[in-house]
Amino acid sequence: MWSNVIHLINEKRRFILTTHTNPDLDALGSEIALDEYLRSLGKEVSILNSDSVPGAFRFVDPERRLRTFSPGRHRETIREAEVIFVIDASGGWDRIGRVGNALADAQATVVCIDHHPDPVDFAHVALVDPDAAATAELIFKLITQAGGVITPTIARALYLAILTDTGSFRFPKTSPETHRIAARLIEAGADPAQLYKQVYEQYPLERVRLKGYVLNSLRAEADGQMVWCALDQATLKAYGVAPADLDGFPGLGMEIGGVRVSVLCVEMPKGRVKVSLRSDGSVAINGLATELGGGGHPSAAGATVEGDLAQVTAQVVAGVKVLLTTGQSRRCPATVP
Ligand code: 5GP
Ligand code: MN
């Protein structure tokens, strides 16, 4: 599985790493780990992302390896790149945002490493394992198969990625292999207590208060099998929290017994709504996310949809109701719930 990529790594010198918009810690941790490994081989590496690192995740990059793409500054880097690694971001160049447009025209070999079951026809080489709990598991395998050393920096970055993408080792894809890899990362220098604290116990007061607001605003539907919440811009502004800092909020409704699907709709600038769907695994919600123009995993998926917050929320809630009763993913007309 890995020999093509290992061959490319050995043969080529200039690499670009990139990931999806609104990057999470699986995306960023995987990029940092691969960057560290490639640099240890003496390669030239640039990590170019469309979005800057969300405030809550800045600690993951003390050496400031992650760069926000700028067309003027990075044109030459893209022109000279020999290999582009697209990490944690199947689905096409759109999923990667602004930098995707620039990379789509590059001459380099495109390698996609991911665990999303979305299309990969944009890549020359695709290493996709939808059973992996995090893309970081695949980066770990690549580095170890290639004979690389798991340095403390790699161990911390990959552990953070796995910790967060598995919801602290509880989501359905968490496997014995996930735990075996985590064990190796701990042996290589990742400190579970310290990393947990960095991710989950360093929030500003405003975000914790906003969590209270979301919990208070949850609405139940379909005999309590679904809960949803719609967050508008005014509320986000009043609490002083950015949409990029809502990681974990979509799953809050899953704490309730009997809930199979949890929906969070967040009003974004320019008349768009970010839809996040979570499922307990009894129903796959990525089909609905794909219908809405996004994608994702069976139990965690999402999309960004043009439209008004109330209308989009109504459409999604209706779609989830259909899903819960028929198991079919269908884009539904909006009826205000
Ligand atoms: P979240 O709801 O946390 O933003 O995203 C959960 C999962 O849904 C992500 O890991 C990703 O797989 C998927 N996802 C969210 N938004 C999009 C999107 O716009 N396009 C695609 N293809 N997947 C998305
Ligand atoms: Mn991931």
Coordinates of C-alpha atoms and ligand atoms in Angstrom, one line a residue:
M1 CA 0.0 0.0 0.0
W2 CA 2.8 2.4 0.9
S3 CA 5.5 1.6 -1.5
N4 CA 4.5 4.1 -4.2
V5 CA 4.5 6.9 -1.8
I6 CA 7.7 5.9 -0.1
H7 CA 9.3 5.8 -3.5
L8 CA 8.1 9.3 -4.3
I9 CA 9.4 10.5 -0.9
N10 CA 12.8 9.0 -1.6
E11 CA 13.1 10.3 -5.2
K12 CA 11.7 13.8 -4.9
R13 CA 12.9 16.9 -3.1
R14 CA 10.2 19.6 -3.0
F15 CA 7.0 18.9 -1.2
I16 CA 3.8 20.8 -0.4
L17 CA 1.4 19.6 2.3
T18 CA -2.1 20.9 2.4
T19 CA -5.5 20.1 4.0
H20 CA -9.2 21.0 4.1
T21 CA -10.7 24.4 4.9
N22 CA -11.6 24.9 8.6
P23 CA -8.8 22.5 9.6
D24 CA -9.2 20.3 12.7
L25 CA -6.4 18.8 14.7
D26 CA -6.3 15.6 12.6
A27 CA -5.5 17.7 9.6
L28 CA -3.0 20.0 11.4
G29 CA -1.3 17.2 13.5
S30 CA -1.0 15.0 10.4
E31 CA 0.6 17.9 8.5
I32 CA 3.1 18.7 11.2
A33 CA 4.1 15.1 11.7
L34 CA 4.7 14.5 7.9
D35 CA 6.5 17.8 7.7
E36 CA 8.8 16.8 10.5
Y37 CA 9.5 13.4 8.9
L38 CA 10.2 14.8 5.4
R39 CA 12.5 17.5 6.9
S40 CA 14.4 14.8 8.8
L41 CA 15.2 13.4 5.3
G42 CA 16.5 16.7 4.2
K43 CA 13.5 17.6 2.0
E44 CA 12.2 21.0 1.3
V45 CA 8.6 21.2 2.7
S46 CA 6.0 23.9 2.8
I47 CA 2.7 23.5 4.5
L48 CA 0.2 25.7 2.7
N49 CA -3.4 25.9 4.0
S50 CA -6.3 28.1 2.9
D51 CA -7.3 28.9 6.4
S52 CA -5.2 30.2 9.3
V53 CA -4.9 28.0 12.4
P54 CA -8.0 28.5 14.7
G55 CA -7.0 30.3 17.9
A56 CA -7.8 27.2 20.1
F57 CA -5.3 25.1 18.0
R58 CA -2.3 27.4 17.9
F59 CA -0.5 25.5 20.6
V60 CA -0.1 22.6 18.2
D61 CA 2.3 24.6 16.1
P62 CA 4.9 26.3 18.4
E63 CA 7.5 26.3 15.6
R64 CA 5.0 28.0 13.2
R65 CA 5.4 25.5 10.4
L66 CA 1.8 26.0 9.2
R67 CA 1.4 28.8 6.6
T68 CA -1.7 30.5 5.3
F69 CA -1.7 30.5 1.5
S70 CA -1.1 33.8 -0.2
P71 CA -1.2 33.7 -4.0
G72 CA 1.6 36.3 -4.4
R73 CA 4.0 34.8 -1.9
H74 CA 3.6 31.1 -2.7
R75 CA 3.4 31.1 -6.5
E76 CA 7.0 30.1 -6.9
T77 CA 6.7 27.3 -4.2
I78 CA 3.8 25.8 -6.0
R79 CA 5.5 26.0 -9.4
E80 CA 8.6 24.2 -8.1
A81 CA 6.8 21.6 -6.1
E82 CA 7.3 18.0 -7.1
V83 CA 4.8 16.3 -4.8
I84 CA 1.7 17.7 -3.2
F85 CA 0.3 15.8 -0.2
V86 CA -3.4 16.4 0.3
I87 CA -4.1 15.3 3.8
D88 CA -7.4 14.4 5.5
A89 CA -9.3 16.0 2.6
S90 CA -10.9 13.8 -0.1
G91 CA -13.7 15.3 -2.0
G92 CA -11.8 17.5 -4.6
W93 CA -9.9 20.7 -4.8
D94 CA -12.9 22.7 -3.5
R95 CA -12.6 21.0 -0.1
I96 CA -9.1 22.5 0.2
G97 CA -10.3 26.1 -0.5
R98 CA -8.4 28.9 -2.1
V99 CA -5.1 27.0 -2.2
G100 CA -6.9 24.2 -4.0
N101 CA -7.4 26.4 -7.0
A102 CA -3.7 27.2 -7.2
L103 CA -2.6 23.6 -6.6
A104 CA -5.1 22.2 -9.2
D105 CA -2.9 23.7 -11.9
A106 CA 0.5 22.6 -10.5
Q107 CA 2.7 20.1 -12.3
A108 CA 3.4 18.0 -9.2
T109 CA 2.3 14.5 -8.4
V110 CA -0.7 14.7 -6.1
V111 CA -1.0 12.2 -3.3
C112 CA -4.1 12.0 -1.2
I113 CA -3.9 10.4 2.3
D114 CA -7.2 10.3 4.1
H115 CA -9.8 8.3 5.9
H116 CA -12.9 10.0 4.4
P117 CA -15.0 8.0 2.0
D118 CA -15.3 10.9 -0.5
P119 CA -14.1 11.0 -4.1
V120 CA -10.3 11.1 -4.8
D121 CA -10.3 11.4 -8.6
F122 CA -8.2 14.7 -8.3
A123 CA -5.2 12.7 -7.0
H124 CA -2.6 10.6 -8.9
V125 CA -2.1 8.4 -5.9
A126 CA -4.8 7.9 -3.2
L127 CA -4.1 6.2 0.1
V128 CA -7.5 6.1 1.6
D129 CA -8.7 3.9 4.5
P130 CA -12.2 4.7 5.6
D131 CA -11.7 2.3 8.6
A132 CA -8.9 4.4 10.0
A133 CA -10.2 6.4 13.0
A134 CA -8.0 9.4 12.0
T135 CA -5.8 10.3 9.0
A136 CA -3.0 10.5 11.6
E137 CA -3.1 6.6 11.9
L138 CA -2.2 6.5 8.2
I139 CA 0.6 9.1 8.6
F140 CA 1.9 6.9 11.5
K141 CA 1.9 3.9 9.2
L142 CA 3.6 5.7 6.4
I143 CA 6.4 7.0 8.6
T144 CA 7.0 3.7 10.3
Q145 CA 6.7 1.6 7.0
A146 CA 9.3 4.0 5.5
G147 CA 11.6 3.3 8.4
G148 CA 11.3 6.7 10.0
V149 CA 11.7 7.5 13.7
I150 CA 8.7 8.8 15.7
T151 CA 10.3 11.8 17.3
P152 CA 8.6 13.5 20.3
T153 CA 7.2 16.2 17.9
I154 CA 5.7 13.6 15.6
A155 CA 4.3 11.7 18.6
R156 CA 2.6 14.7 20.1
A157 CA 1.2 15.9 16.8
L158 CA -0.2 12.4 15.8
Y159 CA -1.5 11.8 19.4
L160 CA -3.4 15.1 19.3
A161 CA -4.9 14.2 15.9
I162 CA -6.1 10.8 17.1
L163 CA -7.3 12.0 20.5
T164 CA -9.5 14.6 18.9
D165 CA -10.7 12.7 15.8
T166 CA -11.8 9.7 17.9
G167 CA -13.6 12.0 20.4
S168 CA -11.2 10.9 23.1
F169 CA -11.2 7.2 21.8
R170 CA -15.0 6.8 21.8
F171 CA -16.2 7.2 18.2
P172 CA -17.2 4.0 16.3
K173 CA -14.0 3.8 14.3
T174 CA -11.8 3.6 17.4
S175 CA -10.1 0.2 17.0
P176 CA -7.5 -2.0 18.7
E177 CA -5.1 -0.6 16.0
T178 CA -6.0 3.0 17.1
H179 CA -5.0 2.1 20.7
R180 CA -1.8 0.2 19.5
I181 CA -0.7 3.3 17.6
A182 CA -1.6 5.6 20.6
A183 CA 0.5 3.4 22.8
R184 CA 3.5 3.7 20.5
L185 CA 3.0 7.5 20.4
I186 CA 3.0 7.6 24.2
E187 CA 6.2 5.5 24.3
A188 CA 7.7 8.0 21.8
G189 CA 7.0 11.0 24.0
A190 CA 3.3 12.0 23.8
D191 CA 1.9 12.8 27.3
P192 CA -1.8 12.0 27.4
A193 CA -2.7 14.1 30.4
Q194 CA -0.9 17.1 29.2
L195 CA -2.2 16.9 25.7
Y196 CA -5.8 16.3 26.9
K197 CA -5.5 19.4 29.1
Q198 CA -4.1 21.5 26.2
V199 CA -7.1 20.6 23.9
Y200 CA -10.0 20.4 26.3
E201 CA -9.2 22.5 29.4
Q202 CA -7.8 25.7 28.1
Y203 CA -10.9 27.3 26.6
P204 CA -11.7 31.0 27.1
L205 CA -14.7 31.6 29.5
E206 CA -16.7 32.9 26.5
R207 CA -16.6 29.6 24.7
V208 CA -17.7 27.6 27.8
R209 CA -20.6 30.1 28.3
L210 CA -21.6 29.6 24.6
K211 CA -21.6 25.9 25.2
G212 CA -24.1 26.6 28.0
Y213 CA -26.2 28.5 25.5
V214 CA -26.1 25.7 22.9
L215 CA -27.1 23.1 25.6
N216 CA -30.0 25.4 26.6
S217 CA -31.1 25.8 23.0
L218 CA -31.2 22.2 21.9
R219 CA -34.5 21.2 20.4
A220 CA -35.7 17.6 20.2
E221 CA -37.5 16.1 17.3
A222 CA -38.6 12.7 16.1
D223 CA -39.5 11.4 19.6
G224 CA -36.1 12.5 20.9
Q225 CA -34.1 10.6 18.3
M226 CA -32.7 13.9 16.9
V227 CA -31.7 17.2 18.5
W228 CA -30.7 20.3 16.7
C229 CA -29.5 23.8 17.4
A230 CA -29.1 26.8 15.1
L231 CA -26.5 29.4 16.0
D232 CA -26.7 32.9 14.4
Q233 CA -24.0 35.4 13.8
A234 CA -25.4 37.8 16.4
T235 CA -25.2 35.2 19.2
L236 CA -21.6 34.3 18.2
K237 CA -20.6 38.0 18.2
A238 CA -22.4 38.5 21.6
Y239 CA -20.4 35.6 23.1
G240 CA -17.2 36.7 21.2
V241 CA -16.6 33.2 19.7
A242 CA -15.5 32.6 16.1
P243 CA -17.3 29.8 14.0
A244 CA -13.8 28.1 13.7
D245 CA -13.8 27.7 17.5
L246 CA -16.9 25.5 17.8
D247 CA -15.1 22.1 17.5
G248 CA -17.0 19.6 19.6
F249 CA -20.3 21.5 19.7
P250 CA -22.0 19.4 17.0
G251 CA -21.8 16.4 19.2
L252 CA -23.1 17.9 22.4
G253 CA -26.6 16.6 21.7
M254 CA -25.3 13.0 21.6
E255 CA -24.9 13.1 25.4
I256 CA -28.7 12.6 25.6
G257 CA -30.1 9.1 25.9
G258 CA -32.1 8.0 22.8
V259 CA -30.5 10.6 20.5
R260 CA -29.4 9.0 17.2
V261 CA -28.6 12.2 15.3
S262 CA -27.4 15.6 16.4
V263 CA -27.5 18.7 14.1
L264 CA -25.7 22.0 14.5
C265 CA -26.3 24.8 12.0
V266 CA -24.1 27.9 12.2
E267 CA -24.7 31.1 10.3
M268 CA -21.6 32.1 8.4
P269 CA -20.7 35.3 6.7
K270 CA -21.9 35.9 3.1
G271 CA -25.3 34.1 3.4
R272 CA -24.0 30.6 4.1
V273 CA -24.7 28.1 6.8
K274 CA -22.3 25.5 8.1
V275 CA -24.1 22.3 8.8
S276 CA -22.6 19.7 11.1
L277 CA -24.2 16.2 11.6
R278 CA -23.3 13.6 14.1
S279 CA -24.8 10.1 14.5
D280 CA -24.6 7.4 17.1
G281 CA -23.7 4.9 14.3
S282 CA -27.2 3.5 13.9
V283 CA -27.8 5.7 10.9
A284 CA -25.3 7.0 8.3
I285 CA -25.5 10.7 7.9
N286 CA -22.8 11.3 5.3
G287 CA -25.3 10.6 2.4
L288 CA -27.4 13.6 3.5
A289 CA -24.2 15.7 3.9
T290 CA -23.3 14.8 0.3
E291 CA -26.8 15.7 -0.9
L292 CA -26.2 19.1 0.7
G293 CA -22.9 19.5 -1.2
G294 CA -20.5 18.3 1.6
G295 CA -19.5 14.9 2.7
G296 CA -17.8 13.1 5.6
H297 CA -18.0 9.9 7.6
P298 CA -21.1 7.8 8.4
S299 CA -21.2 9.2 11.9
A300 CA -19.7 12.7 11.5
A301 CA -20.3 14.7 8.4
G302 CA -21.1 18.2 7.2
A303 CA -21.6 20.7 4.5
T304 CA -21.6 24.5 3.9
V305 CA -24.8 25.5 2.3
E306 CA -25.9 28.8 0.7
G307 CA -29.1 30.2 2.3
D308 CA -30.8 31.6 5.3
L309 CA -30.1 30.0 8.7
A310 CA -33.8 29.1 9.5
Q311 CA -34.4 27.7 6.0
V312 CA -31.3 25.6 5.8
T313 CA -31.9 24.3 9.4
A314 CA -35.5 23.4 8.5
Q315 CA -34.2 21.6 5.4
V316 CA -31.6 19.6 7.3
V317 CA -34.0 18.7 10.2
A318 CA -36.5 17.5 7.6
G319 CA -33.8 15.5 5.9
V320 CA -32.7 13.8 9.1
K321 CA -36.4 13.0 10.0
V322 CA -36.7 11.2 6.6
L323 CA -33.4 9.4 7.3
L324 CA -34.6 8.3 10.7
T325 CA -37.8 6.9 9.4
T326 CA -36.8 5.4 6.1
G327 CA -33.0 5.2 6.2
Q328 CA -32.9 7.1 2.9
S329 CA -30.9 10.3 2.3
R330 CA -32.9 12.9 0.6
R331 CA -32.7 16.6 0.1
C332 CA -35.9 17.9 1.6
P333 CA -37.8 21.1 0.8
A334 CA -37.6 23.6 3.7
T335 CA -40.5 23.7 6.2
V336 CA -39.8 25.8 9.2
P337 CA -39.7 23.4 12.2
Ligands
5GP1 P1 -17.6 19.3 11.1 O1 -19.1 19.1 11.3 O2 -16.9 19.0 12.4 O3 -17.2 20.5 10.5 O4 -17.1 18.2 10.1 C1 -17.3 16.8 10.4 C2 -16.9 16.0 9.3 O5 -17.7 16.3 8.2 C3 -15.5 16.4 8.8 O6 -14.5 15.5 9.3 C4 -15.6 16.1 7.3 O7 -15.4 14.8 7.0 C5 -17.0 16.4 6.9 N1 -17.3 17.7 6.4 C6 -17.7 18.9 7.0 N2 -17.8 19.9 6.1 C7 -17.6 19.3 4.9 C8 -17.6 19.9 3.6 O8 -17.9 21.0 3.3 N3 -17.3 19.0 2.6 C9 -16.9 17.7 2.8 N4 -16.6 16.9 1.7 N5 -16.9 17.2 4.0 C10 -17.2 18.0 5.1
MN2 MN -9.8 13.3 10.1

